[in-house]
Short mmCIF file of C-alpha atoms in Angstrom, two decimals:
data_model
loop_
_atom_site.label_atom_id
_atom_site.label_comp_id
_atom_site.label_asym_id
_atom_site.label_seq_id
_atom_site.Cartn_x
_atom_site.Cartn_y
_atom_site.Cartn_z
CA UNK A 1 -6.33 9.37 74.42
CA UNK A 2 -9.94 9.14 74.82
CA UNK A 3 -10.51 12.84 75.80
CA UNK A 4 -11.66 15.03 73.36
CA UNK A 5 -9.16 17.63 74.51
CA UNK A 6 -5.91 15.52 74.12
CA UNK A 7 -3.29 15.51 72.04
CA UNK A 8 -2.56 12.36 69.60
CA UNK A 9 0.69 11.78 67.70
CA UNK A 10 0.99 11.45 64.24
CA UNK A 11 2.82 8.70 61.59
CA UNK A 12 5.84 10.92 61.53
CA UNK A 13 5.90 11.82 65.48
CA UNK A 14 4.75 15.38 64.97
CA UNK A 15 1.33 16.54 67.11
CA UNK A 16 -1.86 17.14 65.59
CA UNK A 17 -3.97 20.44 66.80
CA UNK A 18 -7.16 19.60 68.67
CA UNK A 19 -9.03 21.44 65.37
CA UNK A 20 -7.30 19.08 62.88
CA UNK A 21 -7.96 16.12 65.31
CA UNK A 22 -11.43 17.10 65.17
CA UNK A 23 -11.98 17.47 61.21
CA UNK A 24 -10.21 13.86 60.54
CA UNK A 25 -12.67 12.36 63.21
CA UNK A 26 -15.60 10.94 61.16
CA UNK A 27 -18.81 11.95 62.80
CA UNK A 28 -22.66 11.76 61.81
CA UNK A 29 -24.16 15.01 60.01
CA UNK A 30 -27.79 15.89 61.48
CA UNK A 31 -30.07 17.71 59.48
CA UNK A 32 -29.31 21.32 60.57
CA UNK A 33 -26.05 21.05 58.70
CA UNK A 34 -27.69 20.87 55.81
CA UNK A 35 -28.28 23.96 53.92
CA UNK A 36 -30.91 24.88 51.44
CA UNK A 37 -28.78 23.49 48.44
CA UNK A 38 -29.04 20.25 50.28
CA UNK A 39 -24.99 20.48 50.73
CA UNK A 40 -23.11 19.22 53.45
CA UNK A 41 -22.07 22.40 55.81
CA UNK A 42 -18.51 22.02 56.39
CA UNK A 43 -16.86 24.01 59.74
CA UNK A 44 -14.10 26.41 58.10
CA UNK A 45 -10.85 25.27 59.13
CA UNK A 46 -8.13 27.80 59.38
CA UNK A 47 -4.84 25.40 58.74
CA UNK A 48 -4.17 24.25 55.38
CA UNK A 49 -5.28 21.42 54.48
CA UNK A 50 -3.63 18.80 52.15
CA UNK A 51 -5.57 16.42 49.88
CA UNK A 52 -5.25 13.55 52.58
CA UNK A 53 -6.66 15.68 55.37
CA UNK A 54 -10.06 15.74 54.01
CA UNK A 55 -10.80 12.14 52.82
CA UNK A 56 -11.14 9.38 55.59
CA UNK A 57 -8.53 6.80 55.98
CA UNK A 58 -10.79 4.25 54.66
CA UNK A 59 -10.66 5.88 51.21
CA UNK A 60 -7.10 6.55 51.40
CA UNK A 61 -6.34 3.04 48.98
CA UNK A 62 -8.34 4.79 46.05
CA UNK A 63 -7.43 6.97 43.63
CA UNK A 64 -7.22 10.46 44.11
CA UNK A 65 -8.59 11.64 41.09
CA UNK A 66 -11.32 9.41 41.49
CA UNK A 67 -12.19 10.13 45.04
CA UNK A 68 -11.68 14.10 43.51
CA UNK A 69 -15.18 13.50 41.49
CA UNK A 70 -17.00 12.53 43.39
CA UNK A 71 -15.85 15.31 46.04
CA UNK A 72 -16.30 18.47 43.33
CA UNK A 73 -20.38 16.87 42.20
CA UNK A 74 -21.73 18.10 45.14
CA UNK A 75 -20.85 16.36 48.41
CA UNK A 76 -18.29 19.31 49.86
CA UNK A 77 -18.64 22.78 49.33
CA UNK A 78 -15.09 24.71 49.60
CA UNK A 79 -15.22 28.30 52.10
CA UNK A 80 -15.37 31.47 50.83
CA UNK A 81 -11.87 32.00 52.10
CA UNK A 82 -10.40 28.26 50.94
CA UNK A 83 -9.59 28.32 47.50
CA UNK A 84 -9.78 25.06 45.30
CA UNK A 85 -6.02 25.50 43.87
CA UNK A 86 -4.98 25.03 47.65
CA UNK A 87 -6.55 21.65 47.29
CA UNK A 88 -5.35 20.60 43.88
CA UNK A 89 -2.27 19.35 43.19
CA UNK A 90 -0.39 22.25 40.90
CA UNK A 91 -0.27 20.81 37.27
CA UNK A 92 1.10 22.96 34.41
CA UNK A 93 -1.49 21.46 31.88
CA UNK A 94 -5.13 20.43 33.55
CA UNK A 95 -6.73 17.89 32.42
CA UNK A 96 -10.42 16.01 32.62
CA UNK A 97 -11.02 13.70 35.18
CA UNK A 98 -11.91 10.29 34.00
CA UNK A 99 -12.33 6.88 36.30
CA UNK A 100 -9.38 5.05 34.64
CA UNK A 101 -7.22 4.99 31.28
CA UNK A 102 -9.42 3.62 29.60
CA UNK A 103 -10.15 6.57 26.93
CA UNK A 104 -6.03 7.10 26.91
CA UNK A 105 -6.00 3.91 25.65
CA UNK A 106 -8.87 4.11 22.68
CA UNK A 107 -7.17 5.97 20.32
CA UNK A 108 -3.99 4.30 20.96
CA UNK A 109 -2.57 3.46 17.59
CA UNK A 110 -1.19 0.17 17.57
CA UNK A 111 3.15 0.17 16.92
CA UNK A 112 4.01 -0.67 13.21
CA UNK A 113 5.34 1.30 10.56
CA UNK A 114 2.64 2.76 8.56
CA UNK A 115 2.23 1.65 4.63
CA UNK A 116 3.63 3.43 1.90
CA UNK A 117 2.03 5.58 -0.67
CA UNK A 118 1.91 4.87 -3.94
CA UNK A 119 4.17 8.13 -4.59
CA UNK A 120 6.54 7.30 -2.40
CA UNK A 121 6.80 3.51 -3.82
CA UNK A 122 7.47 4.74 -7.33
CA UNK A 123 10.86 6.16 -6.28
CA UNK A 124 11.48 2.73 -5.14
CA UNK A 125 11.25 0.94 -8.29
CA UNK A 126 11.58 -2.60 -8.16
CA UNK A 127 11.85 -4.77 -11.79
CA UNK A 128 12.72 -7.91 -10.09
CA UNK A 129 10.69 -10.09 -7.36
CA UNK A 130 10.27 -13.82 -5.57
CA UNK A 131 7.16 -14.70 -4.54
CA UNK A 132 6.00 -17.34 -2.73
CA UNK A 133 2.46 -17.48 -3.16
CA UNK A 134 -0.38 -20.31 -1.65
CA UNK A 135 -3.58 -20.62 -2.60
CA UNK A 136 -6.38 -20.89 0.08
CA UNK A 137 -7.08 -23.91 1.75
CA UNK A 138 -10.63 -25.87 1.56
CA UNK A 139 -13.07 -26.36 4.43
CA UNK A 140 -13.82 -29.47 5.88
CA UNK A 141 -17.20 -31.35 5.23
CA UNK A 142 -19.74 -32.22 8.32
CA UNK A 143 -20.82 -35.34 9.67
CA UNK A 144 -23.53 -34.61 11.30
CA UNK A 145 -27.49 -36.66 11.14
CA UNK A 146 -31.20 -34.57 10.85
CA UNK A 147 -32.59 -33.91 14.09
CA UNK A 148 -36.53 -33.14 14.42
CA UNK A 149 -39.03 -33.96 16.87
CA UNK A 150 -41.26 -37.30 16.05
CA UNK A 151 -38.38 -38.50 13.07
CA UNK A 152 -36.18 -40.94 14.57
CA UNK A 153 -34.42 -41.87 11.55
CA UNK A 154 -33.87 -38.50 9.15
CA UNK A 155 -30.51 -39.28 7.59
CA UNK A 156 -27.38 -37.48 7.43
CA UNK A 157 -26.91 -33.67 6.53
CA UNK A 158 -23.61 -32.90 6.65
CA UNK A 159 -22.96 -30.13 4.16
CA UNK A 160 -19.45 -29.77 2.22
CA UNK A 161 -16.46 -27.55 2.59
CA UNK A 162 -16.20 -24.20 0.26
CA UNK A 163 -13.47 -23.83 -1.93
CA UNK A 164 -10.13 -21.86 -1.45
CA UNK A 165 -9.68 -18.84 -3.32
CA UNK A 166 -7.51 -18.27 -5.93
CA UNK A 167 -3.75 -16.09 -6.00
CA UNK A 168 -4.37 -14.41 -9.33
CA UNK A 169 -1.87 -11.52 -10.88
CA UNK A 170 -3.46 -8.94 -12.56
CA UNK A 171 -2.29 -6.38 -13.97
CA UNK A 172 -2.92 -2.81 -13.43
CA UNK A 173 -1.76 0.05 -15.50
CA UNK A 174 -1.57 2.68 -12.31
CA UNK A 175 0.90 0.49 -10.99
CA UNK A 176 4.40 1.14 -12.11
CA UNK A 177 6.79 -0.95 -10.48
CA UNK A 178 6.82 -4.53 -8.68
CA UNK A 179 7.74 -2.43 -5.49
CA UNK A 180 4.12 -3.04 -3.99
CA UNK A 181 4.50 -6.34 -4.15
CA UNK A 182 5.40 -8.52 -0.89
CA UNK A 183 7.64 -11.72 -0.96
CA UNK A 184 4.80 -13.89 0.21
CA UNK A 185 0.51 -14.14 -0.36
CA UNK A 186 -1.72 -16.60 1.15
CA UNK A 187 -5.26 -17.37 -0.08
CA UNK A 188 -8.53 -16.80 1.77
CA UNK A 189 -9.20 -20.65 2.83
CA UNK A 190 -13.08 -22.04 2.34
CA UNK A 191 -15.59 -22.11 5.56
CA UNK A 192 -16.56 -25.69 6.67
CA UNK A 193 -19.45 -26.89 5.99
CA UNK A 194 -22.82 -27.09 8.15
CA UNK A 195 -25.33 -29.18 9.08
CA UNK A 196 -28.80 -29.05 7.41
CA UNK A 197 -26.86 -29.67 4.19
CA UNK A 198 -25.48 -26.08 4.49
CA UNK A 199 -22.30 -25.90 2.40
CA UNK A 200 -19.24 -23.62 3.34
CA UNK A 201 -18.55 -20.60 2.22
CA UNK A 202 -15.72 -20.53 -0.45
CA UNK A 203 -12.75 -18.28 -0.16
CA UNK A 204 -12.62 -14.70 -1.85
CA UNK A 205 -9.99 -14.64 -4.78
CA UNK A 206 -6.93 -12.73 -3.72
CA UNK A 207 -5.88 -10.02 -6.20
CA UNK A 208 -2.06 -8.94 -6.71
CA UNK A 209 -1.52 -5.69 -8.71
CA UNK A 210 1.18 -6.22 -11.21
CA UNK A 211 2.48 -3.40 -13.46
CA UNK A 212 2.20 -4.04 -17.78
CA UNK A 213 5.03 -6.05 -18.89
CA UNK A 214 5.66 -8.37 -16.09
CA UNK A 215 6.92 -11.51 -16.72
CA UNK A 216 5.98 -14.57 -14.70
CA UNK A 217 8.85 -17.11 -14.80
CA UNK A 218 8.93 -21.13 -12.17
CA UNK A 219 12.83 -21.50 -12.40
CA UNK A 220 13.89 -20.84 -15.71
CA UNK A 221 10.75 -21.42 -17.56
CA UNK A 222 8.40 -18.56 -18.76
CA UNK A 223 4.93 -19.37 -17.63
CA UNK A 224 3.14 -16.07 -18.68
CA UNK A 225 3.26 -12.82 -20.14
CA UNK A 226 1.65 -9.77 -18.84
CA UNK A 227 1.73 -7.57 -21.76
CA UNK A 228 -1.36 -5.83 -21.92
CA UNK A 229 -3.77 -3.99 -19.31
CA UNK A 230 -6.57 -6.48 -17.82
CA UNK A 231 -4.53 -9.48 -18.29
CA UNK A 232 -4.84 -12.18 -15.11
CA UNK A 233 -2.68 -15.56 -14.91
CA UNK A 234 -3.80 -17.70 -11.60
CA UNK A 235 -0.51 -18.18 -9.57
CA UNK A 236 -2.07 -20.43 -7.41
CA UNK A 237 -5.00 -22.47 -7.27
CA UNK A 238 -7.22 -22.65 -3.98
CA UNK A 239 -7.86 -26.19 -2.56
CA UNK A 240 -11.44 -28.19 -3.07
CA UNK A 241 -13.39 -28.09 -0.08
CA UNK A 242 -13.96 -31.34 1.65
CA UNK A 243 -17.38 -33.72 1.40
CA UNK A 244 -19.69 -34.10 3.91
CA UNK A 245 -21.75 -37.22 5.06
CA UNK A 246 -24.76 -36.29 3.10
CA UNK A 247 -22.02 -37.14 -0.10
CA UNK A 248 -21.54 -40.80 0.86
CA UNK A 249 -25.49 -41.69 1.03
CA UNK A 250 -26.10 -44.47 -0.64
CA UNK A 251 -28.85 -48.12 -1.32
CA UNK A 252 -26.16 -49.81 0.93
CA UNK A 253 -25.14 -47.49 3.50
CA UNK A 254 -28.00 -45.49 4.54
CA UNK A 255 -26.83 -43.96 7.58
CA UNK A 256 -22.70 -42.75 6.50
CA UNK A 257 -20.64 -40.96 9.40
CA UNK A 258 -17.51 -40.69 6.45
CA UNK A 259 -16.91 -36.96 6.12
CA UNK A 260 -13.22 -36.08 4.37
CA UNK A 261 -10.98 -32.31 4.93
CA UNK A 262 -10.62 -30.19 2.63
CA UNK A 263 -7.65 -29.95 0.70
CA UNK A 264 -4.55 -27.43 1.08
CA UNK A 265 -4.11 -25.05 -1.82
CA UNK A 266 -1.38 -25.03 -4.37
CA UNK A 267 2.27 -24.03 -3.26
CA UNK A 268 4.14 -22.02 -6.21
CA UNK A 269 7.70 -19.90 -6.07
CA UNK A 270 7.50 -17.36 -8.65
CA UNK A 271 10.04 -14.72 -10.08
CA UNK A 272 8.21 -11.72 -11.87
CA UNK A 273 10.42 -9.67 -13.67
CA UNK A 274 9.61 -6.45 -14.95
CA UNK A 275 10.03 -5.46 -19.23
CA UNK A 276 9.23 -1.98 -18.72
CA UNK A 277 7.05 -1.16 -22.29
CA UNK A 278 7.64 1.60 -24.41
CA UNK A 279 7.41 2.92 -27.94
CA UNK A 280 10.40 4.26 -28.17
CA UNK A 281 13.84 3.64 -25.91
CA UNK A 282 16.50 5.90 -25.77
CA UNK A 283 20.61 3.77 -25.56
CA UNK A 284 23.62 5.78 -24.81
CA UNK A 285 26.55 5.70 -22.99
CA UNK A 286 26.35 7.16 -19.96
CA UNK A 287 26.40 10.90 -19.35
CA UNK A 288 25.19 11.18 -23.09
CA UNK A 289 22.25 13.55 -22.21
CA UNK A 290 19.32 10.80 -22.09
CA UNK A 291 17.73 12.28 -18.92
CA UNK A 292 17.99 15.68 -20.02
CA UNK A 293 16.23 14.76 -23.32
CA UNK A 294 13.66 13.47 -21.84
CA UNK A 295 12.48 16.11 -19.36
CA UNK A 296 12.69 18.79 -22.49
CA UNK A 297 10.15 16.39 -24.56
CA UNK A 298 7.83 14.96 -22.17
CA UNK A 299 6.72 15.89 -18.07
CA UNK A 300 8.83 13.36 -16.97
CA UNK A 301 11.58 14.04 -14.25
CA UNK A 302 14.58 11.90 -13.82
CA UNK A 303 17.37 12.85 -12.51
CA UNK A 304 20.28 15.23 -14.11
CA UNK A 305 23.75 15.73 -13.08
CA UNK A 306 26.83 16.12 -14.15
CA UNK A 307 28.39 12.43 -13.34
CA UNK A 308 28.05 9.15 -15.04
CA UNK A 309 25.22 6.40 -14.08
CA UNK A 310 23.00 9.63 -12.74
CA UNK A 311 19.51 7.52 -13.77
CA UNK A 312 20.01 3.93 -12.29
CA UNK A 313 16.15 2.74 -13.24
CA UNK A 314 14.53 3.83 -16.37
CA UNK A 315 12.08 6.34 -16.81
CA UNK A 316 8.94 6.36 -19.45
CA UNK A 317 7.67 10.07 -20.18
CA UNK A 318 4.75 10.44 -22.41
CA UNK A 319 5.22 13.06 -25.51
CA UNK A 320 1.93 14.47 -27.10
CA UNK A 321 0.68 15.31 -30.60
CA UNK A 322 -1.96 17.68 -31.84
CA UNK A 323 -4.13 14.78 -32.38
CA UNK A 324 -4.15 13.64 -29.21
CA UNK A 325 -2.15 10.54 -29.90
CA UNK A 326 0.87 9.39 -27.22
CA UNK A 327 3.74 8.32 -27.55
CA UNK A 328 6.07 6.70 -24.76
CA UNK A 329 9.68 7.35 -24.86
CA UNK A 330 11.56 5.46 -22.31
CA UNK A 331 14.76 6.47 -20.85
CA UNK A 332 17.26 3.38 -20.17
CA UNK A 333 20.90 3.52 -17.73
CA UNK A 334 23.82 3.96 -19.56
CA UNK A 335 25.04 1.11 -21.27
CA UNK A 336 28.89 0.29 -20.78
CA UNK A 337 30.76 -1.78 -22.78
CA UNK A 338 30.94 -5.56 -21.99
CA UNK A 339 27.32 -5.28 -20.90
CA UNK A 340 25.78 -8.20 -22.29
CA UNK A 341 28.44 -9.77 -19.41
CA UNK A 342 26.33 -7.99 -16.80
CA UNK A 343 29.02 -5.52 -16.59
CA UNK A 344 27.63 -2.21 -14.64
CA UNK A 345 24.24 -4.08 -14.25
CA UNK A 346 23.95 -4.19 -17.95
CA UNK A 347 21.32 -7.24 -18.02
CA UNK A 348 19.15 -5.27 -15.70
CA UNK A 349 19.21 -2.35 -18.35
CA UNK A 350 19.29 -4.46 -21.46
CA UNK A 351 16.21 -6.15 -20.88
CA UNK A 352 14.09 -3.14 -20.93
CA UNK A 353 15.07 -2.93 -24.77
CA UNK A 354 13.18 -6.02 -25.53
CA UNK A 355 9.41 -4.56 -25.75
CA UNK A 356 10.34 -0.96 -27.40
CA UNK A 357 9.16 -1.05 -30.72
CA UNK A 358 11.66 1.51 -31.77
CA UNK A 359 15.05 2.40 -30.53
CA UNK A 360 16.75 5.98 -29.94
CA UNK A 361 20.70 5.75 -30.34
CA UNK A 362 22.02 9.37 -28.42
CA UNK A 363 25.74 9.89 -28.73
CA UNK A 364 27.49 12.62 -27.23
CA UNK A 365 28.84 15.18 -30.27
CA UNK A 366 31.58 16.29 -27.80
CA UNK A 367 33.56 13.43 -27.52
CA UNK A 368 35.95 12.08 -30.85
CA UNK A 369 34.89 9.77 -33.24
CA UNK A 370 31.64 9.88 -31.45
CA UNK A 371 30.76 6.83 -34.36
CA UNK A 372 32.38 4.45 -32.29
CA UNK A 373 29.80 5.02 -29.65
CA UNK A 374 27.16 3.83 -31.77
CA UNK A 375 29.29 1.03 -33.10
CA UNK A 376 29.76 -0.08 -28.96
CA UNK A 377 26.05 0.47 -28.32
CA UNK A 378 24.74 -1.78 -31.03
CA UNK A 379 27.53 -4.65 -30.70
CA UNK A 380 25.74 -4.39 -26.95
CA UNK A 381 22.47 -4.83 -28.05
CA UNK A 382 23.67 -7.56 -30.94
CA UNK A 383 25.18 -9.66 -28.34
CA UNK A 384 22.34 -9.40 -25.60
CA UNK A 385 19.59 -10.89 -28.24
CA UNK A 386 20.04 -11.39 -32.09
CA UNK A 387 17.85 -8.81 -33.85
CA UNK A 388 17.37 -6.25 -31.44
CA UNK A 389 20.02 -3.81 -32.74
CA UNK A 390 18.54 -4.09 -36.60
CA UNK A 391 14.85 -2.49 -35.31
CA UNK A 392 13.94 0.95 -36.77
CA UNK A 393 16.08 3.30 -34.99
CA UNK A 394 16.95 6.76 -35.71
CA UNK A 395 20.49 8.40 -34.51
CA UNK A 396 20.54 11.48 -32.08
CA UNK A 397 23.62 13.75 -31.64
CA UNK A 398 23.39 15.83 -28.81
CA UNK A 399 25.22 18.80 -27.02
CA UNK A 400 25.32 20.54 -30.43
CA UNK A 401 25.81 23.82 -28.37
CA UNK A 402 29.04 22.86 -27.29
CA UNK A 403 31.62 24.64 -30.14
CA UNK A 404 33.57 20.94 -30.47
CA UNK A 405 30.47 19.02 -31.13
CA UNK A 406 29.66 20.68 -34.56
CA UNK A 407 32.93 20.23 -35.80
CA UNK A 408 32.44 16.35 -35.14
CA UNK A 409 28.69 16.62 -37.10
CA UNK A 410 30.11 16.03 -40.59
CA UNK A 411 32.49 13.20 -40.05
CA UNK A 412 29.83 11.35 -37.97
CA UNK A 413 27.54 11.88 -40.64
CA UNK A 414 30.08 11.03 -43.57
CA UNK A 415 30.57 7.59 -41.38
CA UNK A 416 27.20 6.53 -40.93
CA UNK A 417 25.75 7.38 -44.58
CA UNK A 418 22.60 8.21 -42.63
CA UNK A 419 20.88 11.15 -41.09
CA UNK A 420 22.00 12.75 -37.53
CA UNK A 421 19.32 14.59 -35.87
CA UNK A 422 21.71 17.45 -34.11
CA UNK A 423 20.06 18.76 -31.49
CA UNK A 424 20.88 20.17 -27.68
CA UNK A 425 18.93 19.08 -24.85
CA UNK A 426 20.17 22.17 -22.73
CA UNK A 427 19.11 24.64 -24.97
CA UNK A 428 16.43 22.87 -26.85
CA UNK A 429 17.72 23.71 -30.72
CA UNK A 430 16.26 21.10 -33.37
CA UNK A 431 14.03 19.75 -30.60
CA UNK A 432 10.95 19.93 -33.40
CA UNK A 433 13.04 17.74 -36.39
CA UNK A 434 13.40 14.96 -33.38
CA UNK A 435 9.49 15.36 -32.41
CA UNK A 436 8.37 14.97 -36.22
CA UNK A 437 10.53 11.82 -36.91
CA UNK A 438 9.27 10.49 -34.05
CA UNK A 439 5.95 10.87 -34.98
CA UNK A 440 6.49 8.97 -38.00
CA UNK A 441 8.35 6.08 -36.54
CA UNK A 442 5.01 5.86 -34.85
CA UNK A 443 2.89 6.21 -37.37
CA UNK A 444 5.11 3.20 -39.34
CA UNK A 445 4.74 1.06 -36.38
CA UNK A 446 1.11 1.22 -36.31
CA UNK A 447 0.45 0.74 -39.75
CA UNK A 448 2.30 -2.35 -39.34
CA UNK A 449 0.70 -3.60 -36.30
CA UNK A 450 -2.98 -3.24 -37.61
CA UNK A 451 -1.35 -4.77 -40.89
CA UNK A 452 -0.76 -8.03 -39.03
CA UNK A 453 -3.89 -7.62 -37.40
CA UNK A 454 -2.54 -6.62 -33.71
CA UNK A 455 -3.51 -3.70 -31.54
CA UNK A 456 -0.77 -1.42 -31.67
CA UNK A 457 0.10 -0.30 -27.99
CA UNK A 458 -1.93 2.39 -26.57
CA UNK A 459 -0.99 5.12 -23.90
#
């Protein structure tokens, strides 16, 4: 084995050619191999030659890719006749050559599903939500004594704890449902406080974006009413930050080491229901033609079909005049009878009634006796809360294209002793008589608001 000339067997029992045996021997490079580029001068070897042939075995334990680099900046230059895809391993997409995974890793998003938009949260409207909200704790006060050269005795400077911050709801007029808002909110707690009679920092107030007409209810007790954009109510108070040992200095204790936490914040479960607020609401049975109303006279765009309890939340679209006044007109579920029972989720619909200043009875012209309707629809409303059937109202009968329907116009009207706007939402006929009286429900709503001295809801 120790002639040049011999043959030596391989890991796998096959013989190596004297020319291979003498490429994987490592030997020392003089300075004639060196070319003019300063380049190593490798012999050209005639047999193929795999990735392992060319690096020593005491490199064999690193990475290939790495070892790759450093072989393609400059210390082997390939033959004319040995082309660098013979060395490569065959890849069907090349990539750079980096040291590690480390820049894999960098823009490596981290798992977790990715926060809604506030388009795709309004189709999930939400009028009901617990909360359990805590205020932020305070920091803790320092016990700690003045230290500078020459002053042996320089008294304590412990500084106090900041405050916790506040849970407040306020409420935002972009936000349109109580779907953005989680089950649970914590409070930024206070920083502790330092020595040199440096107090903590106290805790940011945490902000929770409530739509206008939420209702803040602690069991069964109303605690506030957010009726009006800008409105704030503190759910929960932070904690007072603790007191250092500069606090407790006093004639007979001039030296104090007392220094006292800071206190948790307040602990509150809240329900916030949602009153959505309107001018105008629109009550019918279901499949009366409220949704299809409402797209014709406003940009609003609830859903139409041709089966009962279609719109399952209600739906506010906006209706403008020449004077560039708005009016809201909101669109409510059908109402079934036995509804003030909670039949058909009739409390969850009912309650959106309470904050419309008017009320928009539609009944369906192509059923019989389509009097009784409105006779259902305000025993409804009578039973759910005294009063709310008696507000200014006006009476809608729709699908006046259909050839049955105007046959039942003058018996409804002969009934009622009052006026029927006839009208068809399909085809829009007598759309403009329903606009006008609208207008001047308005206009009699806001005469008696600023009347009473009130600001008369604004859109």
């Amino acid at each position: 084995m120790g002639a040049r000339g011999s043959m030596s067997l391989s890991g796998g029992g096959q013989r190596e050619s004297p020319d291979v045996l003498a490429w994987n021997t490592p030997r020392r490079l003089s300075s004639a191999s060196f070319g003019r580029s300063g380049l190593a001068q490798v012999p050209y070897c005639p047999v193929p030659l795999s990735l392992g042939d060319m690096i020593p075995g005491r490199l064999s334990s690193a990475r290939p890719w790495t070892m790759l680099e450093g072989i393609m900046r400059g210390a082997v230059r390939t033959p004319a006749g040995l082309r660098l895809s013979r060395l490569l391993p065959q890849q069907g997409h090349p990539r750079p050559l980096s040291m590690g995974c480390v820049d894999c890793t960098k823009h490596r998003e981290p798992p977790g599903k990715k926060p809604l938009s506030e388009k795709k949260l309004k189709k999930h409207f939400v009028d009901c939500r617990r909360v359990l909200v805590r205020g932020g704790g305070g920091g803790s006060g320092m016990s700690c004594f003045h230290s500078e050269p020459r002053k042996e005795f320089g008294g304590p400077d412990g500084g106090d704890g900041g405050s916790g911050g506040h849970v407040i709801l306020r409420v935002d007029r972009q936000v349109k449902s109580l779907s953005s808002v989680r089950s649970q909110y914590q409070g930024f707690s206070g920083e502790d406080g330092g020595s040199k009679n440096c107090s903590g920092r106290g805790g940011a107030a945490l902000y929770i974006r409530v739509p206008v007409g939420t209702l803040v209810k602690e069991g069964d007790k109303v605690i506030a009413d957010l009726s009006c954009p800008g409105d704030e109510y503190i759910a929960a108070h932070g904690g007072a930050g603790g007191k250092g040992n500069r606090f407790f200095l006093a004639n007979d204790n001039r030296a104090p080491v007392t220094c006292t936490p800071g206190e948790p914040g307040q602990e509150r479960v809240l329900h916030l229901e949602l009153k959505t607020v309107a001018h105008a609401g629109m009550v019918g049975f279901p499949n009366a033609g409220k949704s299809s109303l409402l797209r014709v006279i406003s940009n609003a765009k609830p859903a139409v079909a041709s089966y009962p309890f279609t719109t399952l939340k209600p739906h506010v679209g906006i209706v403008h005049y020449a004077d560039h006044q708005q009016l809201a007109v909101a669109d409510i579920p059908g109402i079934i009878q036995g509804a003030h029972q909670n039949r058909g989720l009739g409390l969850s619909f009912l309650r959106h009634l309470e904050r419309c200043r008017f009320l928009l009875f539609v009944v369906d012209l192509a059923l019989p006796e389509p009097w009784t309707q409105l006779e259902h629809l305000k025993y409804e409303l009578e039973k759910y809360k005294e009063g709310l059937s008696s507000r200014p109202h006006v009476v809608i009968g729709n699908k006046i294209d259909l050839p049955q329907a105007r046959a039942h116009l003058a018996p409804l009207q002969a009934h009622l002793g009052q006026e029927v706007i006839a009208l068809s939402a399909l085809t829009g006929e007598n759309l403009e008589q329903l606009l006008l009286h609208l207008k001047v429900l308005y206009d009699a709503y806001v005469e008696a608001e600023l009347g009473q001295g009130c600001q008369p809801l604004r859109w």
